[in-house]
Coordinates of N, CA and C in Angstrom, one line a residue:
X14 N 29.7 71.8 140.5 CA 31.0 71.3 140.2 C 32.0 72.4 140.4
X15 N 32.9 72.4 141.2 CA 34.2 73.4 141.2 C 35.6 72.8 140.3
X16 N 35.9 74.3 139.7 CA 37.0 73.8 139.0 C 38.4 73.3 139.6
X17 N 39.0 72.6 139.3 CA 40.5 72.0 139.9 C 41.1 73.6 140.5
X18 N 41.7 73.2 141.7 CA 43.1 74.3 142.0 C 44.0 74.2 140.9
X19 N 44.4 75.5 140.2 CA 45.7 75.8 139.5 C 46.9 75.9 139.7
X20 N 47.8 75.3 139.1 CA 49.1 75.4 139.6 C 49.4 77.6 139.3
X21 N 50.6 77.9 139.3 CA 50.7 79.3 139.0 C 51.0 79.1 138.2
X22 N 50.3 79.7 137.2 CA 49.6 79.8 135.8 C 50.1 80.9 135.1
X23 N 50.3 81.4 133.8 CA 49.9 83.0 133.4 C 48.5 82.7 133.0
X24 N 47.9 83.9 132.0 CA 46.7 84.0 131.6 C 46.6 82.9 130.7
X25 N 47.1 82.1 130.2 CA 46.8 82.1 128.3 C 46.9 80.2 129.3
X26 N 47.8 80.0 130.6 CA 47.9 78.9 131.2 C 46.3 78.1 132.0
X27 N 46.2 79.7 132.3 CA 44.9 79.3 133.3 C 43.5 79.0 132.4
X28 N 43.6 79.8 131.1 CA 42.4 80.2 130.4 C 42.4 78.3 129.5
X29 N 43.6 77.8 129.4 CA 43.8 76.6 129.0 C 43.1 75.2 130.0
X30 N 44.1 75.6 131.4 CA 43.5 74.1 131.7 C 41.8 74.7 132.3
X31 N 41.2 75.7 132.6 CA 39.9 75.8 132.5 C 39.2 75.0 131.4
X32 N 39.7 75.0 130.0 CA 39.0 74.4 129.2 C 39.1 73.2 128.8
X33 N 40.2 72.9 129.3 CA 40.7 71.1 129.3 C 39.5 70.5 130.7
X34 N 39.4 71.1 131.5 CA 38.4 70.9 132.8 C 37.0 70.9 132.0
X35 N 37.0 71.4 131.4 CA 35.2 71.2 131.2 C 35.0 69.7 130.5
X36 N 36.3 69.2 129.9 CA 35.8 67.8 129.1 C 36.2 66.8 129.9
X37 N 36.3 67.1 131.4 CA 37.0 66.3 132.6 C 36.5 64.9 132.3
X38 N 35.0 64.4 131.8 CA 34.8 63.5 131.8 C 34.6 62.8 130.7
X39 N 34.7 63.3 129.5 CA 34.7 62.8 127.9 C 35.6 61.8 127.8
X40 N 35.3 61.0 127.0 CA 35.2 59.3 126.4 C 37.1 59.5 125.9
X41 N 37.5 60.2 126.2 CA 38.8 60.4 125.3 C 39.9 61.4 126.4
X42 N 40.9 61.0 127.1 CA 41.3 61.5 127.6 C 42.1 62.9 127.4
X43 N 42.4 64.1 127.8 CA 43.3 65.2 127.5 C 44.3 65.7 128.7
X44 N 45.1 65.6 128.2 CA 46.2 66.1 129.4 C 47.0 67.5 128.5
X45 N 46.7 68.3 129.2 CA 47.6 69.9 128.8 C 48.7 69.8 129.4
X46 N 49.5 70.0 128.6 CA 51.2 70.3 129.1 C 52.1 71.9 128.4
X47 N 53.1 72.1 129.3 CA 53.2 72.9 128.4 C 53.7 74.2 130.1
X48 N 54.8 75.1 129.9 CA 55.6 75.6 128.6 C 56.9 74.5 128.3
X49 N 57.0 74.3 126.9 CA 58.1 73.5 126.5 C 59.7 74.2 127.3
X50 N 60.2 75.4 127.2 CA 61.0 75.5 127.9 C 60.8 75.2 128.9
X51 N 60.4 74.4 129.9 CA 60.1 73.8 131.2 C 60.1 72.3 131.5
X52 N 60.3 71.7 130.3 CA 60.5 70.3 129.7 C 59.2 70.1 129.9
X53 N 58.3 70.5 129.3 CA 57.0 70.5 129.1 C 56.2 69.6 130.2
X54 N 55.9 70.5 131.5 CA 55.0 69.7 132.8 C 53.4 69.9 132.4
X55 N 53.1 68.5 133.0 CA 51.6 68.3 132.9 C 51.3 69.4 133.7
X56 N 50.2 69.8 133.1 CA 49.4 71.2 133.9 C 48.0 71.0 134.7
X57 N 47.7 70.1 133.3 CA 46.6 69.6 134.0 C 46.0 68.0 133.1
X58 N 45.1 67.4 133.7 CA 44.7 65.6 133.1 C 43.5 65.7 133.4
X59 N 42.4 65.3 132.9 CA 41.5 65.0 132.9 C 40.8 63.9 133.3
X60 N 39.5 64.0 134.4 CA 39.4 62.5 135.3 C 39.7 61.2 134.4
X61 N 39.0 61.4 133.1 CA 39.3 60.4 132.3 C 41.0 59.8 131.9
X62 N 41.8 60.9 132.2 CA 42.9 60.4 132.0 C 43.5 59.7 133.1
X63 N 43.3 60.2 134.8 CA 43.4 59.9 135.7 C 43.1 58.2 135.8
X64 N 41.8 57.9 135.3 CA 41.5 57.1 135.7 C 42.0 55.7 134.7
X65 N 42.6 56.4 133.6 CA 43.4 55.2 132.6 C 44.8 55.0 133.2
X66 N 45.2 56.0 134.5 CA 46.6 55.5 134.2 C 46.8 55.4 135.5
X67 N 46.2 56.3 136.5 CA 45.5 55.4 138.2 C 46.7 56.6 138.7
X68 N 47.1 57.8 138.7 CA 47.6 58.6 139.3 C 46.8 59.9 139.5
X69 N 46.8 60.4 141.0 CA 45.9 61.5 140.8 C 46.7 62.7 140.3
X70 N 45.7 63.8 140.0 CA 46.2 65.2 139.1 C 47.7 65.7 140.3
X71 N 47.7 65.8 141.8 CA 48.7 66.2 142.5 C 49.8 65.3 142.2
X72 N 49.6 64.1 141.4 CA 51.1 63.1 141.1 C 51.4 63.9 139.9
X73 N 50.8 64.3 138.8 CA 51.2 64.2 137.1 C 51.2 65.8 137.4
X74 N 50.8 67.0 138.1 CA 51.2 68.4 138.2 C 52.7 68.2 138.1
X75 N 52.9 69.0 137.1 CA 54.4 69.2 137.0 C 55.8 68.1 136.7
X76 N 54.7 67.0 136.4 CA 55.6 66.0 135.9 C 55.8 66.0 134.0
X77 N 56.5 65.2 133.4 CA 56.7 65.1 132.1 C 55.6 63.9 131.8
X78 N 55.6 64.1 130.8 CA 54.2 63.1 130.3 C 54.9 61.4 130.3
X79 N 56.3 61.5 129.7 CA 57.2 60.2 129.9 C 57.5 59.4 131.6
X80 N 56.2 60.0 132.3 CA 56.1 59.2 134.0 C 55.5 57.9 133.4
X81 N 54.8 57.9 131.6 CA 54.1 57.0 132.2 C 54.4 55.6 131.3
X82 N 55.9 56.4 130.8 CA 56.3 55.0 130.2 C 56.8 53.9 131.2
X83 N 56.8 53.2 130.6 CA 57.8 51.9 131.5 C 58.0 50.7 130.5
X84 N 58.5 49.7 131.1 CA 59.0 48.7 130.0 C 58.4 48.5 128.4
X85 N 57.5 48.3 129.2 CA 56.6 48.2 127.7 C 56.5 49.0 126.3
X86 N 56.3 50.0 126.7 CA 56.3 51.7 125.9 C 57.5 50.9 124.7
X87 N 57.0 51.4 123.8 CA 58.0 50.9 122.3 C 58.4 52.0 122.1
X88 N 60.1 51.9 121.8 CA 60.7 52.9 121.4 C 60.6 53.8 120.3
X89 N 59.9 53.3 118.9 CA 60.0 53.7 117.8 C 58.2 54.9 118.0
X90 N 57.5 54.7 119.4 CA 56.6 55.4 118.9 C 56.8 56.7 120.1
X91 N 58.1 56.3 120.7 CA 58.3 57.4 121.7 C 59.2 58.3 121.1
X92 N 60.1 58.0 119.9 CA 61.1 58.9 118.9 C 59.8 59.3 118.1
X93 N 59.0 59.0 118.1 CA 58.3 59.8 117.0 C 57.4 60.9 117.9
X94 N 57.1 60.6 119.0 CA 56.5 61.6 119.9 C 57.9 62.7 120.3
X95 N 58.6 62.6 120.3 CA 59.9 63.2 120.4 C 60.0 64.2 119.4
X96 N 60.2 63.7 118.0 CA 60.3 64.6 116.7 C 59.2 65.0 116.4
X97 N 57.9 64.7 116.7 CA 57.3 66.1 116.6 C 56.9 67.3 117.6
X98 N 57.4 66.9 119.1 CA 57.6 67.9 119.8 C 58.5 68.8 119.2
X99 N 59.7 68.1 118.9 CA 61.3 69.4 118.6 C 60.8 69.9 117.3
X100 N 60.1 69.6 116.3 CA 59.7 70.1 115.1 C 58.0 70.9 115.0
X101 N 57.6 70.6 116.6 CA 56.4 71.7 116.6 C 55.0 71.0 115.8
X102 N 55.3 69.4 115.4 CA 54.0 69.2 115.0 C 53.0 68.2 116.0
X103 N 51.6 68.2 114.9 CA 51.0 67.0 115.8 C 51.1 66.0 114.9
X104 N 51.2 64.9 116.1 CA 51.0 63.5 115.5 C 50.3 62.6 116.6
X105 N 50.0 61.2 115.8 CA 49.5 60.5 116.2 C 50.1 58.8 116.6
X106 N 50.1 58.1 117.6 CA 51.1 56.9 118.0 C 50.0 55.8 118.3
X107 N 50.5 55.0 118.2 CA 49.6 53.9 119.2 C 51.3 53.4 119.7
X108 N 50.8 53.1 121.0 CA 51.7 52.9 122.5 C 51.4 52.1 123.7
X109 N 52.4 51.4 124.3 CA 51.9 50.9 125.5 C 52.4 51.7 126.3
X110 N 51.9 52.5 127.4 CA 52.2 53.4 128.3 C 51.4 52.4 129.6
X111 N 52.1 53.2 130.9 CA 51.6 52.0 132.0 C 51.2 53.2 133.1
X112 N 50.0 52.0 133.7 CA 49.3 53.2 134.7 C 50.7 53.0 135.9
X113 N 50.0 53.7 137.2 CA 51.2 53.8 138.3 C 51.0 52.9 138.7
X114 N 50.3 51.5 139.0 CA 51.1 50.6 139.6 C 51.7 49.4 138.4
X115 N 51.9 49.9 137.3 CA 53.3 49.3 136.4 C 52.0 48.5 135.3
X116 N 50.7 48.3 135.4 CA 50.1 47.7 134.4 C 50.3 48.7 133.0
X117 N 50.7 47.3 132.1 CA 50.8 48.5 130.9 C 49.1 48.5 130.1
X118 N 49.0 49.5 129.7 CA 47.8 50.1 128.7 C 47.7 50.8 127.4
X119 N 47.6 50.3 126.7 CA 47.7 49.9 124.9 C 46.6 51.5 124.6
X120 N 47.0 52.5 124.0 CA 46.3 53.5 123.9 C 46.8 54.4 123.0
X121 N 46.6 54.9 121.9 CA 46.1 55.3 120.9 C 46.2 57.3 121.5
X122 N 47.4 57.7 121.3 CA 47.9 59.3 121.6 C 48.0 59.9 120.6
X123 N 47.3 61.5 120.5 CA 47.9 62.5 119.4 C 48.3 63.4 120.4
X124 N 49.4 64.4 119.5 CA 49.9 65.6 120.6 C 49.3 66.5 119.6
X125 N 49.1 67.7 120.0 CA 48.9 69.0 118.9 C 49.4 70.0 119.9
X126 N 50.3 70.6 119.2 CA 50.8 72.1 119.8 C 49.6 73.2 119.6
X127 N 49.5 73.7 120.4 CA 49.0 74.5 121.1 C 49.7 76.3 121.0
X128 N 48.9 76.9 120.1 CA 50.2 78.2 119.2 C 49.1 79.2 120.0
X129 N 50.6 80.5 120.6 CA 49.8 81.4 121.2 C 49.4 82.7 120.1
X130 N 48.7 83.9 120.5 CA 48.0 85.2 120.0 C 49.4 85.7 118.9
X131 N 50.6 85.2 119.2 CA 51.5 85.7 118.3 C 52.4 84.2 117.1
X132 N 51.8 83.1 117.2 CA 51.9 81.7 116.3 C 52.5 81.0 117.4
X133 N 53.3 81.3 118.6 CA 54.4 80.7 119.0 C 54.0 79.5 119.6
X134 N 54.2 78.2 119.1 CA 53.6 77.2 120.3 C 53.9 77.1 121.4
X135 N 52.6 77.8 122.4 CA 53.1 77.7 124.4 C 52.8 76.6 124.8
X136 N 52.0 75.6 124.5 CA 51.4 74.6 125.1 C 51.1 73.2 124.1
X137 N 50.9 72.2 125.0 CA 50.6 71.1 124.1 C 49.4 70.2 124.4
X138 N 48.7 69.6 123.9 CA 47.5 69.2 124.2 C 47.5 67.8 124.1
X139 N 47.8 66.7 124.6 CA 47.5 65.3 124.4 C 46.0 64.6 124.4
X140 N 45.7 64.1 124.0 CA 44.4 63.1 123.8 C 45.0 61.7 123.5
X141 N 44.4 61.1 124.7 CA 44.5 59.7 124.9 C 43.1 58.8 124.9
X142 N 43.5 57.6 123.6 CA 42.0 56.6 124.0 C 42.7 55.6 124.1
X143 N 41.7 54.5 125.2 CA 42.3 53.1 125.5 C 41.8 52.3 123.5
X144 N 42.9 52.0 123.7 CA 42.8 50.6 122.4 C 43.2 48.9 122.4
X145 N 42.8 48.0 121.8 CA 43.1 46.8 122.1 C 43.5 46.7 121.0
X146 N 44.5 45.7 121.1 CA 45.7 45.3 120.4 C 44.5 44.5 119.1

């Protein structure tokens, strides 16, 4: 198995989506994002995530994780993924988020910041599971 091409990375970037890559295929999807001053671009997704939401990793490189709202996505659990971005915490939502050709998918997201060697949060880690209503 070879690991994904990296986008240009620093260390603490590369040493991340390397490790989000080894659970490429675990029951639970993870998408790394991150640095927040960059409006926080996917870095990297995980086949499992790929394959819930039907875009490959060269579509969601460098995109914001909100590609994958669309009608459906409820507002009140997208303000809450919002306030704990700007306030630095993790939480947890249940959401309809929609793959790329517009089907929506009922799935169950936590974010957790991701704090570097000095506290500062560089990165953010999402885990996504499909759930039925």
């Amino acid at each position: 198995v070879v690991a994904p091409p990296e986008p240009e990375l620093d260390r603490r970037g590369r040493t991340l989506v390397r490790r989000a890559w080894t659970f490429d295929t675990a029951p639970v999807g993870l998408t790394l994002c991150g640095p927040a001053y960059r409006d926080t671009p996917v870095l990297y997704a995980t086949q499992t995530v790929r394959d819930l939401t039907g875009y490959d990793l060269s579509e969601l490189r460098g995109e914001n994780a909100r590609l994958f709202q669309g009608p459906q996505t409820e507002p009140r659990a997208v303000a809450d993924l919002r306030a704990a971005v700007e306030a630095w915490n993790e939480t947890t939502v249940e959401l309809t988020n929609h793959r790329r050709d517009g089907t929506p998918v009922r799935l169950r997201v936590t974010l957790a910041p991701l704090a570097g060697e000095d506290g500062t949060v560089t990165h953010w880690l999402g885990v996504q599971r499909r759930v039925e209503r």
